[in-house]
Amino acid sequence: MQLSRRQLFKVSAGGLAATSSMATLGLFPTAALAEVRQYKLTRAKEVRNTCTYCSVGCGLLMYSLGDGAKNAKAEIMHIEGDPDHPVSRGSLCPKGAGLLDFIHSPNRLKYPEVREPGTNAWKRISWHEAIERIARHIKADRDANFVAKNANGVPVNRWLSTSMLTASASSNETGILTQKFMRALGIIATDAQARVCHGPTVAALAATFGRGAMTNSWVDIKNADFILVMGGNPAEAHPVGFKWAIEAKKKGARIIVVDPRFNRTAAVADEFMPIRAGSDIVFLGGVINWLIANDKIQWDYVKAFTNATFIVNEGFSFSEGLFSGYDEAKGRYDRSSWSYELDDKGLAKTDPTLSHPRCVWNLMKNHYARYTPDVVSDLTGTPKDGFLRVCAHLGETAVPTKVGTVLYALGWTQHTVGAQNIRTMAMIQLMLGNIGMPGGGVNALRGHSNIQGLSDLGLLSTSLPGYLTLPNEQAHPDFASYLAKNTPKALQPGQLNYWSNTPKFMVSLLKWFWGKNATAENNWGYDWLPKWDKMYDILQLMEMMYQGQMNGFIVQGFNPLTSLPDFNKTSAAFARLKYMVIIDPMTTETSSFWQNHGEANNVDPAKIQTEVFRLPSTCFAEEDGSIVNSCRWLQWHWKGAEPPGEAKPDQEILGELFVALRKLYQDEGGPGAETILNLSWPYRDPAAPSPEELAKEMNGRALSDITDPTGKVLFKKGEQLPGFAALRDDGSTMSACWIFSGCWTEAGNQMGRRDNTDVGLGNTPGWSWSWPANRRILYNRASSDAQGKPWDPKRVLISWTGDKWAGIDVPDFKADAAPDTGMNPFIMNPEGVGRLFAADKLVDGPFPEHYEPMESPLGTNPLHPKVVTSPAVRLFASDKERLGKHDEFPYVGTTYRLTEHFQFWTKNVRLNAIAQPEQFVEIGETLAAEKGIKAGDTVKVSSKRGFIKAKAVVTKRVKALKVNGKTVHQIGIPLHWGWETVAKKGYLSNALPPAVGDCNTQTPEYKAFLVNLEKA
Ligand code: SF4
């Protein structure tokens, strides 16, 4: 039998389990011998998996020995890059290359343990005891604090005194089960790593384009003519994905990096521009002003596909740093004036001539007229000529045949104006006609391997899967009001307005939650879902814990003590809990917050009464499942070995816990018992739902025969649905996550597909499966002009063929809607166009405006000195007291990752610990000389909230900047240290930043805060 490697993969993905021993099957293809070094070890198994760290989602080949013969336990003994993976093509970065050491880390957890109140040691317990004791804690706390109805008698079914954090690298299947588990218990005090990272991305991109995700794909970066890297450092944080930027460069693209630090991306770029951390909107607002002033606009695109022509309500204004509607007492905006003027049919009025003074274009032009090149240089510290060169390069892409892209990550998100940083760039890309285009887009580089998937699954306080909102007690007291408020009407004639399908998505979701208990008579069990009163994000949760308002905390695959800002506050908050449950493959500082580690964690265990359970879970290599990379590909991975000791998959841990709780409520009853007892839990083994069962539920299936209007049966009862277009609002379908519908159809598991054929422009639609509907580039209708003709003959993605849209990607559009129907490309927006003016979508303004970081090195905002920082920021009194001033803390601290490490995980990995063994900070030469600090000295960096000690790296990479007439020094602070480590023990860098977040999403401001520096 002769098979090419690609054909073999198709066979194995479709039928033969990937864990099958290729040797024993006798299927070694001749082509493979030339492509991959073969492991000729008898009984070695080759298994395909995905890197667990960042969202590039590199493919892995894992080799294990031990196939059960003579009771041998399978153990991974080698990992290498998968040469067939279309993004990674066999590459792994230093993190991926050390994955074997992650799996075999001495810090893997093996047995359930408990640390009892006031004690100073872990005690091993059985799984049975652990589950029983945790279930008792949960029931006692829930029974005492469950709120069935609010003061107005609205069913709210929420439980606020125990909170839960969810993982960033667990599979979608674990994620969806966690969603079900939490909501049945009434948990809304929940958050995820997404909040710490890319929350502002979702807010900004959804507000502009309709969806909150990376628009293009890793490989597509190679199609760009110009690449701006700003607010990110992909050569370091996403090394393998960044190779596609280098591919573009090889073909002539120019790469410019704008960053506070000359980083490793800058080292391979064409140009580097320094910038003061926290001044990005000044820079980007300056770009908008320059593009308008120099007429570098793709006018046909802007007029047809953006809201430039829309007329804004008369009441809208901006003056002295404030938009209309500000309520100083509440610290919030009333956003009603940030809206379009509507005609008597409820449609938005437009002025195609762009002459109306209140059309979006003219308002935008006026707003950014203040951002002149001199102002930009003065407030950012970027040299004016450098800024102008960035403008010129971006401006060159305003023609249809040149395309630019932007790569960003947490350098933009982790600010009080995080969402608005991203919005500004999204507006620029619309003005240049770069959205929907191959080589264009706004590329949010997600950090964690499945942070995209877990956001998609709604593991956030106020979300449900598929970006549906969890009901709010005031806006949505009943199902009718929920549907009315979340089913928008089109604002222009003929728009697809895809959210008009909300009832189908929501009813199908409710059928998943409550199964046969969800009926038309009880509104599909709507009232059993918890309703929120306010958002319980991580900062809110920590504040409640700190104030003693929280008793329990369940932490799944998260290390909040290291990840949340103001570690000293977090630690004090944990000490006020009654119980904490940690589910993790590794030791974490969170689990051992009660241990004394000298200056790095100076606590007294005897005084801490929190009971802490530590439950060992499997890691990526020991489970089947799917994860979503940054460009929305759901990639299935296969188990290669058994976990160490008694570790179990998260699904089994949650399954056992749920079964134990259900039994307690069956036997004893209790408040809110019905939300637990009515939950659909139809798994073959209720204590261990399988990944396949859960993946099929995410896709959705027919619950009865589905017919067309003529009565013809389209899908039989029990069949997997082909996609979300098949969902119904009459209870005849179920789907746990409508945007994932299509991932596991009657044709099988689409996420396991392995055809890496490039159908053009690097697009590989046969590899895995991408949401939505396997589309690879979002808004791809905008790659053709209003008549359906591609803007650029070299970049043909889809075009109108006369009767349909077709091409090398799945149209992100109604496939048979002709160009003359007037339907526009941004199908998730009721206006059908991209938003230069974001109307009422963001809490801090429809146009981005520069506000200083909460801790500003200037102490003023020269644009409007009366409004220095964002007026829409949420700040708790306890955090306000902990803010520093520039006279006491004169330097700007900014945190970041290193290539060799991933967050706080790889300090448990020997190879990475060898590569970067010790904590350091980066200090510019001028500042070091001023302070008498030499390279290698130990220094103390302190903020109003705490301090760290680390080695000084004195470098030319961080230069002093002239800003508003004064010298600003910046200090670079890598993240990765702690006391649970195989590297040298270190301090938690998050002792330094303040607990204040992005106005829209509460993502903490890690990238710009004030510190002092001294020799230790
Ligand atoms: S960390 Fe990211 S770039 Fe590195 S191997 Fe893993 S997925 Fe690839």
mmCIF file of C-alpha atoms in Angstrom, residues 920-929 932-937 939 951-958 1013:
data_model
loop_
_atom_site.group_PDB
_atom_site.id
_atom_site.type_symbol
_atom_site.label_atom_id
_atom_site.label_comp_id
_atom_site.label_asym_id
_atom_site.label_seq_id
_atom_site.Cartn_x
_atom_site.Cartn_y
_atom_site.Cartn_z
ATOM 1 C CA PHE A 920 15.907 40.261 36.073
ATOM 2 C CA VAL A 921 14.738 43.719 35.078
ATOM 3 C CA GLU A 922 15.890 45.857 32.142
ATOM 4 C CA ILE A 923 17.191 49.344 32.883
ATOM 5 C CA GLY A 924 18.451 51.907 30.383
ATOM 6 C CA GLU A 925 22.083 52.982 30.550
ATOM 7 C CA THR A 926 21.321 56.588 31.499
ATOM 8 C CA LEU A 927 19.126 55.642 34.430
ATOM 9 C CA ALA A 928 21.596 52.972 35.570
ATOM 10 C CA ALA A 929 24.405 55.544 35.525
ATOM 11 C CA GLY A 932 25.094 53.882 40.168
ATOM 12 C CA ILE A 933 23.768 50.505 39.074
ATOM 13 C CA LYS A 934 25.940 48.086 37.130
ATOM 14 C CA ALA A 935 24.880 45.064 35.097
ATOM 15 C CA GLY A 936 24.403 42.111 37.449
ATOM 16 C CA ASP A 937 23.713 44.206 40.566
ATOM 17 C CA VAL A 939 18.093 46.029 42.496
ATOM 18 C CA LYS A 951 19.236 41.281 38.829
ATOM 19 C CA ALA A 952 19.809 44.424 36.785
ATOM 20 C CA VAL A 953 20.261 44.074 33.044
ATOM 21 C CA VAL A 954 21.667 47.429 31.952
ATOM 22 C CA THR A 955 20.860 47.885 28.308
ATOM 23 C CA LYS A 956 20.714 50.172 25.308
ATOM 24 C CA ARG A 957 17.345 48.581 24.511
ATOM 25 C CA VAL A 958 15.436 50.915 26.838
ATOM 26 C CA LEU A 1013 14.384 51.905 41.620
#
